[in-house]
Structures are given as structure tokens and as C-alpha cells.
Amino acid sequence: MNEPRQIKNPIFSLYAFHLRNDADEGWQKEAKNAQLIWENLRNKAGTSLGIAELKDFQIADKNLQLTTENLLGKTRRFSKEQADRELHGSLAAKRIQDAYSANLTLYYQDTTIPASELHQFNPHNCLSGESLGVSLGVTWLLYAVPAVYDDYRQLADDCVLGLTANKITPADIYVNESELFGSPMYEYDNRASDPTQRYHIIIWLQRQPETFDLLTAEFDFYLENLLLYRHKILFPYFRAQKWYARGQELAGDLDKELANFSQNPVKDLKELKNLLVGVRDKGFEYNKCLRYLQECENTVKINRYNYKLALAEIRKRQVEGDNPQWLTSFLDLCDNKYIGQIQGDLNYLRAGQNLFQNAIDTIRGMVEIEQVEVEKHGQQQEKKRDTELNITIATVGGAIGLGGIVATSYALIKPEDPLLMPWHKDATTIHPFTKSVLSSVIPLVLVGIYLFRRWRKNRDGKNTQNTKKD
């Protein structure tokens, strides 16, 4: 059985990044969960590590508005006695641009431990992205001196197993080997799309004593910024995948609706309007997906540029023979995968944008046609009602007028001049009452005949139109 591999004076650094701003809340407005990184460092990391200084640190409200400054005022340092060794550490809290950065460092001085015991830096996996819940993700950097200078790669694998308490198989997430300041670096990355599920681990094993002397505060400044830009590239790429998937889902829903519409044409105006509203709303959301995808592409490009600047500063400090591949290869990955994929997704969704607009224009045209037909039918019905109303008014008016005529003319009937029927033996002339009634009724009858003919003409005209339509 092989003896556990040993390392000396291990230094473990957590670089955790979390978005402080949220564009949905407004320009440069604080995200609702902006303080989550500090809460979890206290409640989860502080409790699991059993470090009092980590469990009770507080950041003043006025300091939360600072940028590129230590939000704690100064780096907080602490130490903790363990069974057979003393754990030392420090915490620096910063706001860099629109993000918070936490740099927690834990180390042993003048101490040799098995690589399998490195989980003491990360008990219960309390420093993982999942545990801290940080939006941008975390990077772990372990710097150590090998107790035996033989198989560096195997020792790096053992360190990964120790940090993760054997939860991750190093061979499954190994990326590449690099060299910086004369000592080898091994990169491990599980490439999870969700930043909170991502493990990005760098094992840096000292081969040259001069390496440690080059780990200056200035170097750490550029390294921290470079890692932040790395995570600010990965995060919008993750978001872009979600927006692209949502755009595809909306396009698929529209295809189904249009297929159903072509098989079962809608004629009712209300149904057409409901369909138009549904397609319009999906079109608005589809355009939002396009806009957010464009924002993701711009964000990736901006942070790629910033990453390149930080990398240039680090490369100025490298020594002869260095090959920081894990730092430089990320730029190629950014160009060939992240930017290229987002651009491809954008082009695909832009092609579907016309589908929504054409569907909206087509349905809107049908709504307008149907609206005209409804209004035309309404005008015909109104015209018919007006005619019928006129006839009714004329009829009632005629009846009322006739009653008035009869009542007025009734006074012409007198005892000395009674109203006699034409066939009466004493009837020799037309009675004045009869003359009065006839002279008033005949005009009413003529008006009634005119109105009846007009109504009949309108009715016959409508029936003829219906016959032509059939």
C-alpha cells in the first residue's frame, strides 16, 4: 500500500465572486441578494471552520459603496489552534466594479501534512460555489511545497482529492499543466455551466524556492482581477444559453400555434384578437431574449479585453522558461467557444424574428378585415332598424292623426244634417263629415304606400346581396 503523499507549508486561497449590481433593479442599483456572499462566509464558512473572526465580521454600510477598496477597512487576520498545528488565515473583502470579491486565505507554517488532510481547509465543502451561493463562482488556489520531488501530477491529483474529500475524481476534471515563476501549475475544471456548480481548482507546487518570493501583493492584485474577469466571462455565457433556450421554446410555441391556425382557420373576431395578443406577447419576449443575448455577447467581449490586460501584467513578471498555459488558453476558449457560440445563437434567433413579425402582420390584417365586415353588417342592421322605426312612427302617427281627424270632423254631424249611408233613400249628397275625413285620410294612405314600397325595396336589395354571396 502506498504511503499518503505529503506536502509542506500549504497555502489555500479562495477567490469568490458575486455580482453586486443588478440591471433589472436599475442603473448601478444593488442586487437583492448582493450581501449573500458575506452572509454565507459568516454563517457557513465561519461556522464550519470554527473561526470566530470569520463568524462575526461585519462590513459598514458606508463601506459597501466603496470600489477597489478593502470593505473591511483592512485585511482581517486570524489564527486558530488545532490538535497538532496552528491554522492561520486572512480575509480581504473588496468591491471591484459591479462585483464583490472575497479572498480568504488559510495556511500552515512550518508544517508537513498528508494531502488527504487538505479537507481541513474546506470542511463540509463549505467553500464551494454551491455552499457560498455566489453568482459568478469561485476559484481555489493551493500553493504547497512537495515533501518528495517526484511525481508532481500525481501529487496534484491527491491534493484535489484532499480538498474535495474524495468527492471529485481528479482525472475527470483535469485540464492542463502550466508553469509560472519556475514552478508547475495544474488546472482542474469540471466545466459545469452553472457557476455555483463549477469547480475551478489550481494546484501550484513549488519546484524553485524563488517562486514563493515572486508571490507579491502586486501579483495577487492582478491574479484576483484576472480570475474575476474569467468568471465574468463564464457567467454571461451561462445566461446566454438560458436566453437562447427560451427563444427556441417561444419559436416552437409559435410554430405550433400557426400550424393549428392553418388547419383550423379562425373566423370569429374575438378569437382573432386573442390570437394576435398571444403572438404579440411572445414576440415581445422573443425580442427580449435577443436583447439579452446581445448584452451577454458585449459583456463577454468587454471582460475578455480586461482579462487580456491583467494577463499582460502577469506575463511581465514571469521568468525564463515559464509557460502559463492555463492563463493563456482561456483566451482561445473565449474566442472559439464562448463568443462564437453566442454569436451563432444570436444569428439563429434573428432569423426567427421575422416569423413573429410576419405572423403579427398577417393576423392583424385578418382582424382589420373582420372588423370592417362587422362594422358593415352593423351599418346595414342600423339602416334596417331606422327604416322600420320610420314606418312604425308613420303608422302610429297616421293612426293618431286619423283619430284626431275623426274627432275634429265629428262636430259636422248634426241632428238637422245626420250622417246617412250612401244607400239610404234620403242620401242625396256627400255629407261634410265624409268629405273632411276623406280629404285628410287620402294623403296619409299615399305616404303609407310610399314608405311600404321603400321598405320592400331595401329588403329585396339585401336578399339579392345574400344570394350573390351564396
XYZ file of C-alpha atoms in Angstrom:
470
model
C 0.000 0.000 0.000
C 1.390 3.417 -0.972
C 2.113 5.906 1.786
C -0.002 9.119 1.715
C 1.787 11.849 -0.213
C 2.999 14.725 1.929
C 3.100 18.485 1.351
C 4.777 21.234 3.345
C 3.525 24.698 4.287
C 0.284 24.576 2.248
C -1.408 27.897 1.429
C -5.032 27.662 0.309
C -6.726 30.706 -1.249
C -10.425 31.055 -2.006
C -11.363 33.614 -4.660
C -15.143 34.044 -4.544
C -17.028 36.472 -6.787
C -20.604 37.691 -6.602
C -22.496 40.320 -8.600
C -23.189 43.400 -6.519
C -25.313 45.217 -9.142
C -28.449 44.071 -10.919
C -29.527 45.871 -14.104
C -33.129 44.730 -13.545
C -33.191 46.844 -10.369
C -31.986 49.953 -12.236
C -28.750 51.624 -13.300
C -25.972 50.651 -10.849
C -28.576 49.513 -8.323
C -27.719 46.882 -5.746
C -28.983 43.340 -6.348
C -31.484 41.962 -3.840
C -29.053 39.175 -2.871
C -25.902 41.301 -3.080
C -24.940 40.630 0.544
C -25.359 36.856 0.208
C -21.603 36.336 -0.218
C -20.843 37.934 3.155
C -23.727 36.197 4.922
C -22.630 32.756 3.731
C -18.985 33.418 4.557
C -20.084 34.138 8.119
C -22.808 31.554 8.577
C -21.429 28.637 6.584
C -17.678 29.049 6.156
C -17.126 30.685 9.531
C -19.191 28.088 11.368
C -17.693 25.079 9.557
C -14.127 26.313 10.042
C -14.834 27.306 13.646
C -13.093 30.667 13.229
C -14.602 33.371 15.438
C -13.162 36.253 13.391
C -14.859 34.832 10.320
C -18.207 34.203 12.016
C -18.692 37.749 13.294
C -17.119 40.085 10.749
C -19.302 42.974 9.620
C -18.973 45.450 6.765
C -20.084 49.031 7.465
C -22.901 50.286 5.245
C -20.798 53.210 4.042
C -18.003 50.824 3.006
C -20.371 48.783 0.846
C -20.422 51.704 -1.592
C -16.630 51.754 -1.988
C -14.873 50.393 -5.075
C -11.497 48.621 -5.354
C -11.063 49.111 -1.609
C -10.968 46.647 1.250
C -14.540 46.880 2.520
C -13.397 45.812 5.980
C -11.063 48.784 6.219
C -8.065 46.470 6.242
C -7.366 42.794 5.726
C -8.648 40.816 8.699
C -6.127 38.292 10.051
C -6.712 35.412 12.446
C -5.307 32.151 13.778
C -6.778 29.042 15.354
C -5.208 26.331 17.445
C -5.845 22.799 16.204
C -4.905 19.452 17.702
C -1.313 19.332 16.477
C -0.878 22.505 14.442
C -1.951 26.149 14.178
C -4.162 27.392 11.354
C -3.524 30.926 10.150
C -5.601 32.968 7.787
C -6.772 36.288 6.424
C -9.877 37.724 4.789
C -9.997 40.596 2.315
C -13.354 41.881 1.056
C -13.486 44.111 -1.999
C -15.847 45.641 -4.459
C -14.381 45.575 -7.958
C -16.560 47.441 -10.467
C -20.018 45.850 -10.270
C -18.987 42.769 -8.266
C -17.913 41.748 -4.787
C -14.701 39.778 -4.331
C -13.822 37.749 -1.243
C -10.257 36.483 -0.849
C -9.992 34.025 2.050
C -6.503 32.582 2.652
C -5.764 29.688 5.023
C -2.291 28.274 5.666
C 0.008 26.252 7.911
C 3.517 27.455 8.752
C 6.452 25.071 9.134
C 4.090 22.139 8.886
C 4.028 18.934 6.821
C 0.674 17.200 6.318
C -0.680 14.408 4.103
C -2.511 15.732 1.025
C -5.523 13.748 2.204
C -5.923 16.154 5.151
C -6.408 19.224 2.996
C -10.153 18.979 3.599
C -9.432 20.823 6.853
C -9.257 23.950 4.693
C -12.713 23.095 3.297
C -14.728 21.193 5.935
C -18.132 20.020 4.724
C -17.264 21.586 1.342
C -18.159 24.945 2.912
C -16.069 26.940 0.416
C -17.622 25.545 -2.751
C -19.633 27.776 -5.069
C -22.742 25.798 -4.199
C -22.311 26.352 -0.465
C -21.494 30.056 -0.783
C -24.205 30.594 -3.417
C -22.135 33.193 -5.256
C -23.471 34.195 -8.652
C -20.141 34.382 -10.503
C -18.450 31.381 -8.919
C -15.216 30.512 -7.111
C -11.631 29.501 -7.842
C -9.455 27.548 -5.395
C -5.693 28.031 -5.495
C -3.435 25.745 -3.440
C 0.277 26.550 -3.216
C 2.419 23.932 -1.495
C 5.922 22.503 -1.315
C 6.171 18.791 -2.155
C 7.733 16.706 0.616
C 9.216 14.469 -2.088
C 10.088 15.840 -5.530
C 8.924 13.016 -7.755
C 5.502 12.755 -9.441
C 4.073 16.281 -9.376
C 0.954 15.408 -11.350
C 0.056 12.573 -9.003
C 0.615 14.828 -6.031
C -1.651 17.457 -7.608
C -4.378 14.819 -8.053
C -4.024 13.838 -4.399
C -4.399 17.490 -3.394
C -7.650 17.765 -5.342
C -8.947 14.617 -3.654
C -7.989 16.047 -0.276
C -9.637 19.436 -0.855
C -12.888 17.841 -2.025
C -12.867 14.984 0.497
C -12.715 12.449 -2.358
C -15.974 13.757 -3.869
C -14.350 14.501 -7.231
C -12.184 12.269 -9.395
C -9.238 14.452 -10.492
C -8.756 12.651 -13.804
C -12.299 13.579 -14.808
C -11.722 17.326 -14.470
C -8.003 17.677 -15.250
C -7.370 20.354 -17.919
C -3.658 21.013 -18.405
C -0.245 21.679 -16.888
C 1.386 25.095 -16.917
C 4.442 26.731 -15.400
C 4.737 30.108 -13.723
C 7.658 31.582 -11.772
C 9.585 28.372 -12.366
C 7.071 26.010 -10.720
C 4.360 23.758 -12.235
C 0.657 24.568 -12.011
C -2.132 22.051 -12.621
C -5.610 23.217 -13.637
C -8.799 21.272 -12.853
C -12.205 22.380 -14.079
C -15.429 20.367 -14.168
C -16.800 22.857 -16.773
C -20.266 22.955 -15.206
C -22.387 25.580 -16.967
C -23.956 26.787 -13.700
C -21.302 28.886 -11.890
C -22.474 27.699 -8.471
C -21.849 24.089 -9.525
C -18.450 24.756 -11.066
C -15.157 23.590 -9.566
C -12.128 25.519 -10.794
C -9.012 24.393 -8.923
C -5.363 25.378 -9.409
C -2.649 23.300 -7.701
C 0.690 25.142 -7.684
C 3.611 23.009 -6.482
C 6.866 24.738 -5.653
C 9.871 23.473 -7.575
C 12.074 26.574 -7.286
C 12.426 28.373 -3.925
C 12.371 31.688 -5.829
C 8.751 31.081 -6.767
C 7.474 31.986 -3.303
C 9.401 35.267 -3.336
C 7.550 36.333 -6.518
C 4.126 35.913 -4.888
C 3.877 39.622 -4.111
C 0.800 41.691 -3.256
C 1.053 43.253 -6.700
C 0.943 39.833 -8.372
C -2.032 38.810 -6.217
C -3.844 42.011 -7.266
C -3.582 41.144 -10.968
C -4.353 37.479 -10.366
C -7.525 38.339 -8.432
C -8.684 40.676 -11.201
C -7.862 38.131 -13.902
C -9.913 35.476 -12.096
C -12.801 37.927 -11.690
C -12.812 38.642 -15.440
C -12.676 34.925 -16.119
C -15.820 34.347 -14.073
C -17.478 37.422 -15.614
C -16.997 35.749 -18.997
C -18.364 32.384 -17.886
C -21.424 33.865 -16.178
C -22.902 35.726 -19.213
C -22.173 32.657 -21.330
C -24.260 30.635 -18.866
C -27.012 33.267 -19.015
C -26.849 33.357 -22.825
C -27.530 29.627 -23.007
C -30.681 30.120 -20.955
C -31.914 33.033 -23.091
C -31.224 31.068 -26.276
C -33.154 28.075 -24.933
C -36.086 30.338 -24.038
C -36.037 31.883 -27.519
C -36.110 28.414 -29.074
C -39.050 27.495 -26.846
C -41.008 30.602 -27.911
C -40.312 29.932 -31.600
C -41.501 26.339 -31.147
C -44.720 27.523 -29.486
C -45.374 29.905 -32.390
C -44.839 27.134 -34.932
C -47.446 25.002 -33.168
C -49.962 27.867 -32.980
C -49.560 28.725 -36.662
C -49.876 25.074 -37.693
C -53.093 24.767 -35.670
C -54.337 28.061 -37.126
C -53.756 26.907 -40.724
C -55.633 23.649 -40.076
C -58.475 25.311 -38.164
C -58.877 28.851 -39.537
C -60.325 31.273 -37.003
C -63.177 33.467 -38.234
C -64.507 34.924 -35.015
C -63.187 38.454 -34.357
C -62.703 37.811 -30.627
C -60.641 34.676 -31.286
C -58.508 36.532 -33.823
C -57.844 39.322 -31.341
C -56.883 36.820 -28.622
C -54.523 35.073 -31.046
C -52.978 38.421 -32.002
C -52.395 39.342 -28.345
C -50.790 35.956 -27.653
C -48.430 36.144 -30.645
C -47.583 39.776 -29.878
C -46.675 38.962 -26.256
C -44.491 36.052 -27.355
C -42.888 38.355 -29.920
C -42.032 40.876 -27.209
C -40.440 38.166 -25.066
C -38.585 36.780 -28.088
C -37.107 40.229 -28.745
C -36.112 40.421 -25.081
C -34.205 37.157 -25.493
C -32.368 38.673 -28.452
C -31.552 41.830 -26.498
C -30.208 39.917 -23.511
C -28.167 37.658 -25.795
C -26.614 40.762 -27.339
C -25.849 42.103 -23.869
C -24.202 38.788 -22.961
C -22.010 38.971 -26.063
C -20.960 42.543 -25.237
C -20.218 41.586 -21.623
C -18.039 38.670 -22.703
C -16.095 40.877 -25.116
C -15.527 43.613 -22.530
C -14.284 41.172 -19.913
C -12.130 39.356 -22.434
C -10.382 42.658 -23.056
C -9.941 43.223 -19.303
C -8.696 39.660 -18.846
C -6.101 40.214 -21.551
C -4.841 43.379 -19.805
C -4.468 41.567 -16.459
C -2.730 38.653 -18.190
C -0.264 41.056 -19.803
C 0.672 42.394 -16.356
C 1.259 38.874 -15.038
C 3.346 37.916 -18.060
C 5.572 40.923 -17.470
C 6.577 39.268 -14.193
C 7.166 35.735 -15.460
C 10.644 34.220 -15.576
C 12.526 32.496 -18.356
C 11.054 29.115 -19.263
C 7.549 29.925 -17.958
C 4.534 28.719 -19.892
C 1.331 29.913 -18.137
C -0.883 27.848 -20.422
C -3.926 27.757 -18.138
C -3.962 31.547 -18.236
C -3.449 31.980 -21.980
C -5.551 29.063 -23.263
C -8.651 30.614 -21.711
C -8.471 33.437 -24.270
C -8.635 30.915 -27.103
C -11.532 29.169 -25.399
C -13.275 32.528 -25.046
C -12.912 33.321 -28.752
C -13.628 29.883 -30.179
C -16.365 28.749 -27.823
C -17.985 31.448 -25.734
C -18.130 34.386 -28.157
C -18.550 32.150 -31.196
C -21.434 30.206 -29.624
C -23.289 33.335 -28.525
C -22.897 34.875 -31.988
C -24.214 31.694 -33.596
C -27.205 31.635 -31.252
C -27.882 35.306 -31.988
C -27.897 34.713 -35.739
C -30.239 31.777 -35.331
C -32.745 33.742 -33.262
C -32.548 36.766 -35.560
C -33.708 34.535 -38.417
C -36.794 33.631 -36.388
C -37.548 37.271 -35.583
C -39.191 37.757 -38.999
C -41.503 34.816 -38.305
C -43.060 36.631 -35.351
C -43.399 39.911 -37.249
C -44.981 38.224 -40.286
C -47.409 36.324 -38.080
C -48.394 39.524 -36.275
C -48.885 41.412 -39.561
C -50.976 38.587 -41.057
C -53.257 38.213 -38.046
C -53.600 41.990 -37.694
C -54.693 42.175 -41.355
C -57.313 39.488 -40.754
C -58.552 41.365 -37.686
C -58.914 44.566 -39.704
C -60.824 42.782 -42.486
C -63.122 41.103 -39.994
C -63.610 44.429 -38.221
C -64.715 46.068 -41.487
C -67.181 43.244 -42.142
C -68.613 43.554 -38.642
C -68.956 47.338 -38.977
C -70.559 46.979 -42.423
C -73.043 44.450 -41.076
C -73.749 46.756 -38.170
C -74.434 49.681 -40.519
C -76.897 47.573 -42.537
C -78.662 46.460 -39.389
C -78.830 50.057 -38.183
C -80.221 51.207 -41.527
C -82.878 48.490 -41.384
C -83.799 49.482 -37.855
C -84.104 53.130 -38.940
C -86.465 52.202 -41.805
C -88.611 50.025 -39.591
C -88.688 52.742 -36.973
C -89.797 55.316 -39.567
C -92.597 53.025 -40.712
C -93.674 52.428 -37.147
C -93.606 56.143 -36.398
C -95.547 56.895 -39.573
C -98.113 54.192 -38.813
C -98.619 55.292 -35.252
C -98.625 58.926 -36.306
C -101.115 58.172 -39.035
C -103.374 56.357 -36.614
C -103.146 59.188 -34.153
C -103.777 61.732 -36.915
C -106.689 59.761 -38.245
C -108.220 59.628 -34.789
C -107.789 63.386 -34.499
C -109.407 63.970 -37.883
C -112.379 61.828 -36.996
C -112.723 63.532 -33.632
C -112.490 67.003 -35.219
C -114.891 66.210 -38.072
C -117.433 64.572 -35.752
C -118.825 68.027 -34.939
C -120.137 68.261 -38.570
C -122.706 65.588 -37.793
C -125.825 67.490 -36.618
C -129.402 66.447 -35.920
C -130.636 68.561 -38.785
C -127.953 67.116 -41.067
C -127.416 63.480 -39.987
C -124.745 61.199 -41.486
C -126.553 58.858 -43.891
C -125.103 55.820 -45.657
C -124.910 56.144 -49.431
C -127.632 53.559 -49.905
C -130.122 55.446 -47.652
C -133.170 56.701 -49.535
C -132.753 60.274 -48.237
C -128.932 60.427 -49.031
C -128.660 62.807 -51.950
C -125.183 64.396 -51.418
C -121.845 63.537 -49.728
C -122.012 64.506 -46.071
C -119.491 67.215 -44.895
C -118.120 64.735 -42.316
C -117.289 62.260 -45.051
C -115.621 64.945 -47.165
C -113.458 66.068 -44.215
C -112.334 62.552 -43.329
C -111.582 61.545 -46.927
C -109.610 64.733 -47.669
C -107.350 64.020 -44.656
C -107.042 60.210 -44.960
C -106.057 60.050 -48.638
C -102.671 61.857 -48.113
C -101.913 59.526 -45.193
C -102.619 56.488 -47.326
C -100.334 57.779 -50.091
C -97.489 58.351 -47.581
C -98.013 54.852 -46.179
C -97.820 53.318 -49.669
C -94.535 55.194 -50.306
C -92.952 54.006 -47.051
C -94.055 50.410 -47.675
C -92.525 50.400 -51.161
C -89.281 51.863 -49.764
C -89.074 49.171 -47.051
C -89.799 46.430 -49.576
C -87.086 47.740 -51.923
C -84.477 47.669 -49.118
C -85.469 44.145 -48.141
C -85.293 42.853 -51.727
C -81.864 44.504 -52.199
C -80.458 42.724 -49.111
C -81.822 39.362 -50.224
C -80.163 39.849 -53.626
C -76.753 40.503 -51.983
C -77.075 37.394 -49.837
C -77.952 35.350 -52.922
C -74.798 36.591 -54.735
C -72.632 35.698 -51.726
C -74.040 32.172 -51.663
